[in-house]
Short mmCIF file of C-alpha atoms in Angstrom, two decimals:
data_model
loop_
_atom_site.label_atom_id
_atom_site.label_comp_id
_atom_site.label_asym_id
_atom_site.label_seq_id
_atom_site.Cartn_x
_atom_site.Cartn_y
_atom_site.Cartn_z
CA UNK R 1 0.00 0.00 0.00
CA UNK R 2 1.21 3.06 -0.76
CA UNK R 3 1.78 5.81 2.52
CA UNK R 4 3.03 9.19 2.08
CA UNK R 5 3.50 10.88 5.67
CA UNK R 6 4.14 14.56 6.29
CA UNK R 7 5.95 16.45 9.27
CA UNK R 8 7.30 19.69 9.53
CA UNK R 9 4.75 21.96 10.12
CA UNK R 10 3.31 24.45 12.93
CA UNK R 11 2.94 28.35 13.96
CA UNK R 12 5.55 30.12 12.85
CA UNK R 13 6.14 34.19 12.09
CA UNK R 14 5.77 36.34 8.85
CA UNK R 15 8.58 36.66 7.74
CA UNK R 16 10.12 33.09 9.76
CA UNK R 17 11.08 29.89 8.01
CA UNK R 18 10.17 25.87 8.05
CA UNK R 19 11.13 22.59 6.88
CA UNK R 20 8.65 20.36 5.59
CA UNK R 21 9.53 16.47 5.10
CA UNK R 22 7.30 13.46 3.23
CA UNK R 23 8.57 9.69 3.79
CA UNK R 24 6.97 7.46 1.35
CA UNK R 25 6.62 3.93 1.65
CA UNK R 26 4.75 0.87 -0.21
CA UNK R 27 6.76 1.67 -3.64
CA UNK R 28 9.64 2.52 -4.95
CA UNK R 29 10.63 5.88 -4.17
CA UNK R 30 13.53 6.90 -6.01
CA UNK R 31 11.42 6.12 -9.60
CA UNK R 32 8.74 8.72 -9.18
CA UNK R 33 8.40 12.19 -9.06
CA UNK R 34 6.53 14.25 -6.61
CA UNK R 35 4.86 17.69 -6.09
CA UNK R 36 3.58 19.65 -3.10
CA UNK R 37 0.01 20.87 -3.14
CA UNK R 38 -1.24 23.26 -0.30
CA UNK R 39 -5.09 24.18 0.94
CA UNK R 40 -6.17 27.47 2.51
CA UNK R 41 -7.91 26.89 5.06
CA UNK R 42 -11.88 26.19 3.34
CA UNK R 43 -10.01 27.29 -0.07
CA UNK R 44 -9.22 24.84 -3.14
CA UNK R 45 -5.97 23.43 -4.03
CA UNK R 46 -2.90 24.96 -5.48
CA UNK R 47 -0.10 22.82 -6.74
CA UNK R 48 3.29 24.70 -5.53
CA UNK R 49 6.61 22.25 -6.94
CA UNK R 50 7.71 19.63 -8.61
CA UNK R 51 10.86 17.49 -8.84
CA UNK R 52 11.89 14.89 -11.10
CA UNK R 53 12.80 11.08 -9.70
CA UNK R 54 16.49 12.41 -10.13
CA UNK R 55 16.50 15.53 -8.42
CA UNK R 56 17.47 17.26 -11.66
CA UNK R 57 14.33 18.81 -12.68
CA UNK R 58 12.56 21.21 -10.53
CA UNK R 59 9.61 23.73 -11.11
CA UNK R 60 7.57 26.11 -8.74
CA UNK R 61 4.41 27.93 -8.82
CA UNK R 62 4.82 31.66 -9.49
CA UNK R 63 3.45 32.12 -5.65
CA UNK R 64 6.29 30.83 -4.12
CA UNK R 65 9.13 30.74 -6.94
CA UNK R 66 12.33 32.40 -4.98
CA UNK R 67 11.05 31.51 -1.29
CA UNK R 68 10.63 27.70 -1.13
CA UNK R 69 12.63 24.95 -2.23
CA UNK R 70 11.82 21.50 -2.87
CA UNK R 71 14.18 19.06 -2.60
CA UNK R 72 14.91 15.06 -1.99
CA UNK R 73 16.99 12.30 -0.35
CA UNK R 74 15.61 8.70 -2.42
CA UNK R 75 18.12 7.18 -0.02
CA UNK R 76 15.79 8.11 3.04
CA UNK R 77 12.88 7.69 0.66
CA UNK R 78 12.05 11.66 1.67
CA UNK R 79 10.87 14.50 0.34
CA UNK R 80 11.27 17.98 1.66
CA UNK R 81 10.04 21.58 1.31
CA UNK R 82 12.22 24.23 2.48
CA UNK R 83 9.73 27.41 3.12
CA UNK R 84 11.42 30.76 3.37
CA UNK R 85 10.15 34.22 4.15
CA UNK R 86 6.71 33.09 5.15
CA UNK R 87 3.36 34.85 4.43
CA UNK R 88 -0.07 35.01 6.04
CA UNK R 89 -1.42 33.56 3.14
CA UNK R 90 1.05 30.91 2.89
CA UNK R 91 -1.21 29.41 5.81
CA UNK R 92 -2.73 25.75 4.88
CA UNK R 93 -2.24 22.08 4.70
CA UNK R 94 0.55 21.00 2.89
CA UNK R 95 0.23 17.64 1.04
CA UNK R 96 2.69 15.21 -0.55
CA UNK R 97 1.96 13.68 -2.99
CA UNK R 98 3.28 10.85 -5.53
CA UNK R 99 2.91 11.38 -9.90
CA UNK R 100 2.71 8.76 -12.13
CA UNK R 101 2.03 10.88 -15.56
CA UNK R 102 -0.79 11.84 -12.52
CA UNK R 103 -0.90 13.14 -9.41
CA UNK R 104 -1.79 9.45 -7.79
CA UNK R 105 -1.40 9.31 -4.38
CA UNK R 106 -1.62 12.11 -1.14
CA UNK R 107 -0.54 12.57 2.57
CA UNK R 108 -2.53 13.29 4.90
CA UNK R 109 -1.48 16.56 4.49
CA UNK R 110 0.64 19.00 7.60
CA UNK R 111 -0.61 21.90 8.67
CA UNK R 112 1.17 25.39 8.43
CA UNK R 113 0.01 28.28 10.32
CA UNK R 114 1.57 31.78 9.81
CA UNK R 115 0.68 34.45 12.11
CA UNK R 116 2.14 36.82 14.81
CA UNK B 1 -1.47 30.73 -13.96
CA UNK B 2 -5.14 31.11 -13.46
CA UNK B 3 -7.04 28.33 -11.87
CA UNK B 4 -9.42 25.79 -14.16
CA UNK B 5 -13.10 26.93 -14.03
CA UNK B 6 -15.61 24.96 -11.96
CA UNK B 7 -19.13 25.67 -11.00
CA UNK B 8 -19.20 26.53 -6.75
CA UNK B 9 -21.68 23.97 -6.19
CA UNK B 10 -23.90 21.18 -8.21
CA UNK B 11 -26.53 19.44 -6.55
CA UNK B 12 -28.72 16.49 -8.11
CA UNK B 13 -30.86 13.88 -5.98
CA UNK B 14 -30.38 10.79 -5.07
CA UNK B 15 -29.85 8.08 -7.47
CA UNK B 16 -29.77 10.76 -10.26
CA UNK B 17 -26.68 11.98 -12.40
CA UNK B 18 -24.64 14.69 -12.22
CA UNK B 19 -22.13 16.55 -14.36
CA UNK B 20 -19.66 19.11 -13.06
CA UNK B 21 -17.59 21.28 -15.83
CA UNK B 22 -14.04 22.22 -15.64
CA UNK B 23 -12.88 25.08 -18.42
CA UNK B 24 -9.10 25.49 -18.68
CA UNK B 25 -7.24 27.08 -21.61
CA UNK B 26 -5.47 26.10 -24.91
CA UNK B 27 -2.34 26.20 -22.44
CA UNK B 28 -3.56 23.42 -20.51
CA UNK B 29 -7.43 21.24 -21.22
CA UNK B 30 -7.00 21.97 -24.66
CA UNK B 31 -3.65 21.03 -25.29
CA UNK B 32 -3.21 17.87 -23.34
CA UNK B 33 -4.77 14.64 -22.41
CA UNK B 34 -4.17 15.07 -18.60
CA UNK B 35 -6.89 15.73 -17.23
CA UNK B 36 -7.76 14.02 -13.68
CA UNK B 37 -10.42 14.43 -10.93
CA UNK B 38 -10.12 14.10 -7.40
CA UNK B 39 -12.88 13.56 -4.42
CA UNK B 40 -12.25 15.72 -1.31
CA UNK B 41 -14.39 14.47 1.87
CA UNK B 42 -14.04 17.24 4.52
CA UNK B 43 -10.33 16.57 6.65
CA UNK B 44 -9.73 14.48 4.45
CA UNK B 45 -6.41 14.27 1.11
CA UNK B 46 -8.00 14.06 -1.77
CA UNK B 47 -8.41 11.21 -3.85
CA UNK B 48 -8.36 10.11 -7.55
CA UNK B 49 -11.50 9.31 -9.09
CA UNK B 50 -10.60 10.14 -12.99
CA UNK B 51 -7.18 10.22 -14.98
CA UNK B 52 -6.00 10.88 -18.51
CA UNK B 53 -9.87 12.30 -19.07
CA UNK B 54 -11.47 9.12 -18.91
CA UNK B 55 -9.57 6.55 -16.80
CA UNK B 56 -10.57 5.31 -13.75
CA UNK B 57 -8.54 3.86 -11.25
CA UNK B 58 -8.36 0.78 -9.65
CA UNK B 59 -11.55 0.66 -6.91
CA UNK B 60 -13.16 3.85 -7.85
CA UNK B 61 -16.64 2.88 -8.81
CA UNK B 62 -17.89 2.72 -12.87
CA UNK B 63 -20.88 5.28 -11.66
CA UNK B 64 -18.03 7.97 -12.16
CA UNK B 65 -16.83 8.66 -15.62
CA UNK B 66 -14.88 11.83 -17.48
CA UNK B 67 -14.69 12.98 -21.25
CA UNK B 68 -12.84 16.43 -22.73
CA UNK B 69 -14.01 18.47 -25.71
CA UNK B 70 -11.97 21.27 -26.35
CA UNK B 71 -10.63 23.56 -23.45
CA UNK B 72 -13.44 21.82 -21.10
CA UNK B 73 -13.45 18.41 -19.58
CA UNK B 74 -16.33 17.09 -17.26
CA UNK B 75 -16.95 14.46 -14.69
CA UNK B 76 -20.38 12.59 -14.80
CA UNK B 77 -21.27 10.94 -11.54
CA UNK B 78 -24.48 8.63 -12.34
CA UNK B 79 -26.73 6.73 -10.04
CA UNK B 80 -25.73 8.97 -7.01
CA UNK B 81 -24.67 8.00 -3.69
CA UNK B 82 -24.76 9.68 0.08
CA UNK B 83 -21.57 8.98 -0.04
CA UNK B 84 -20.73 10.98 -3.35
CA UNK B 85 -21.40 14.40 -1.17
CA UNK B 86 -17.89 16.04 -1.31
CA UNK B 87 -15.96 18.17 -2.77
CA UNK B 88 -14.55 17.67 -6.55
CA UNK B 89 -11.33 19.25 -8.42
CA UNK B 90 -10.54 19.04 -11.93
CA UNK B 91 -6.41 19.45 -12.26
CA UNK B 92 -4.75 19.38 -15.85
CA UNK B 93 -1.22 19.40 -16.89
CA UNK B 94 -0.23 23.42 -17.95
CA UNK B 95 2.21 24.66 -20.63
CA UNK B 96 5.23 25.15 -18.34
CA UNK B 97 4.90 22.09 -16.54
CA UNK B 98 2.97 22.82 -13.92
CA UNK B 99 -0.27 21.40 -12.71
CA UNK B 100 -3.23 23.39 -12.53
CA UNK B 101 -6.36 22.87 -10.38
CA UNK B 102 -9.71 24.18 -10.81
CA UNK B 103 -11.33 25.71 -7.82
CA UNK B 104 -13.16 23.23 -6.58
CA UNK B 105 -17.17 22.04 -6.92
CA UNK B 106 -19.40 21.28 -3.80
CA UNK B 107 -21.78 18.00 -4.25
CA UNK B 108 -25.11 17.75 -2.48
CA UNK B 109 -26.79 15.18 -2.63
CA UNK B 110 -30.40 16.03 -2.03
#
């Protein structure tokens, strides 16, 4: 069975920073590629990065291009979000989730509050 | 990067069929075949109910089917369910390879 498990996330300042992580298990890790997708609080979803199975390809969302990077260990099965200079609208739950040509599987998703 | 276009809210009764609309652009519906839907109880990740357009995966039920004509694709859900009350999103593959969602549909069923 596929399981994609997110940590990372809490109350933190505008302005502050956080790690996200995602440790997949139930398939083979280092052969697909994953995104981040995030939810405002009763809002829709909004894809935010991408990374190839490599590593070597990456793309972001206009809405957080130059303030969070996504990144990846395959040895540790993990995959991370590093979230700079946090917003009040960069509040919501931040979900993993596997591709396969699709966007497959999710997390349960971690949730990221940003407020003084 | 503008979201896909989906109705707030459908509603249909029970045992009836529905069909919720998603309008993108010739930089993303129209120009590829990668179109999916996802089911979104509340607290809950979504879920995969429709892939490539028309595909469905393994488990999701054959009451829920998609199609595509032009820059809008659209889920049918026939023979509803209590259980299909949720919310929907249409997501396609964009022209700078990004993923695009639409903004979501409510389902009542009445």
């Amino acid at each position: 069975e596929v399981q994609l498990v997110e940590s990372g996330g809490g109350l933190v300042q505008p302005g502050g920073s956080l790690r996200l992580s995602c440790v997949g298990s139930g398939f083979i890790f280092s052969t697909y590629e994953m995104n981040w997708v995030r939810q405002a609080p009763g809002k829709g979803l909004e894809w935010i990065s991408y990374i190839t199975s490599s590593g070597s390809g990456i793309y972001y969302a206009d809405s957080v291009k130059g303030r969070f990077t996504i990144s990846r260990d395959n040895a540790k099965k993990s995959l991370f979000l590093q979230m700079d200079s946090l917003r009040v609208d960069d509040t919501a739950v931040y979900y993993c989730a596997r591709e396969d040509s699709v966007i497959d599987h999710w997390g349960q998703g971690t949730l990221v509050t940003v407020s003084s | 990067q503008s979201a896909l276009t989906q109705p707030a809210s459908v509603s249909g009764s029970f045992g009836q069929s529905i069909t919720i609309s998603c309008t993108g652009t010739s930089n993303d519906v129209g120009n590829y075949n990668l179109v999916s839907w996802y089911q979104q109880h509340p607290g809950k990740a979504p879920q995969l109910v429709i892939y490539e357009g028309n595909k469905r995966p393994s488990g999701v039920s054959d009451r829920f089917s998609g199609s595509k004509s032009g820059n809008t694709a659209s889920l049918t859900i026939s023979g509803l369910q209590a259980e299909d009350e949720a919310d929907y999103y249409c997501c396609s593959f964009a022209v700078g390879s990004t993923w695009l969602f639409g903004g979501g549909t409510k389902l009542t069923v009445l």
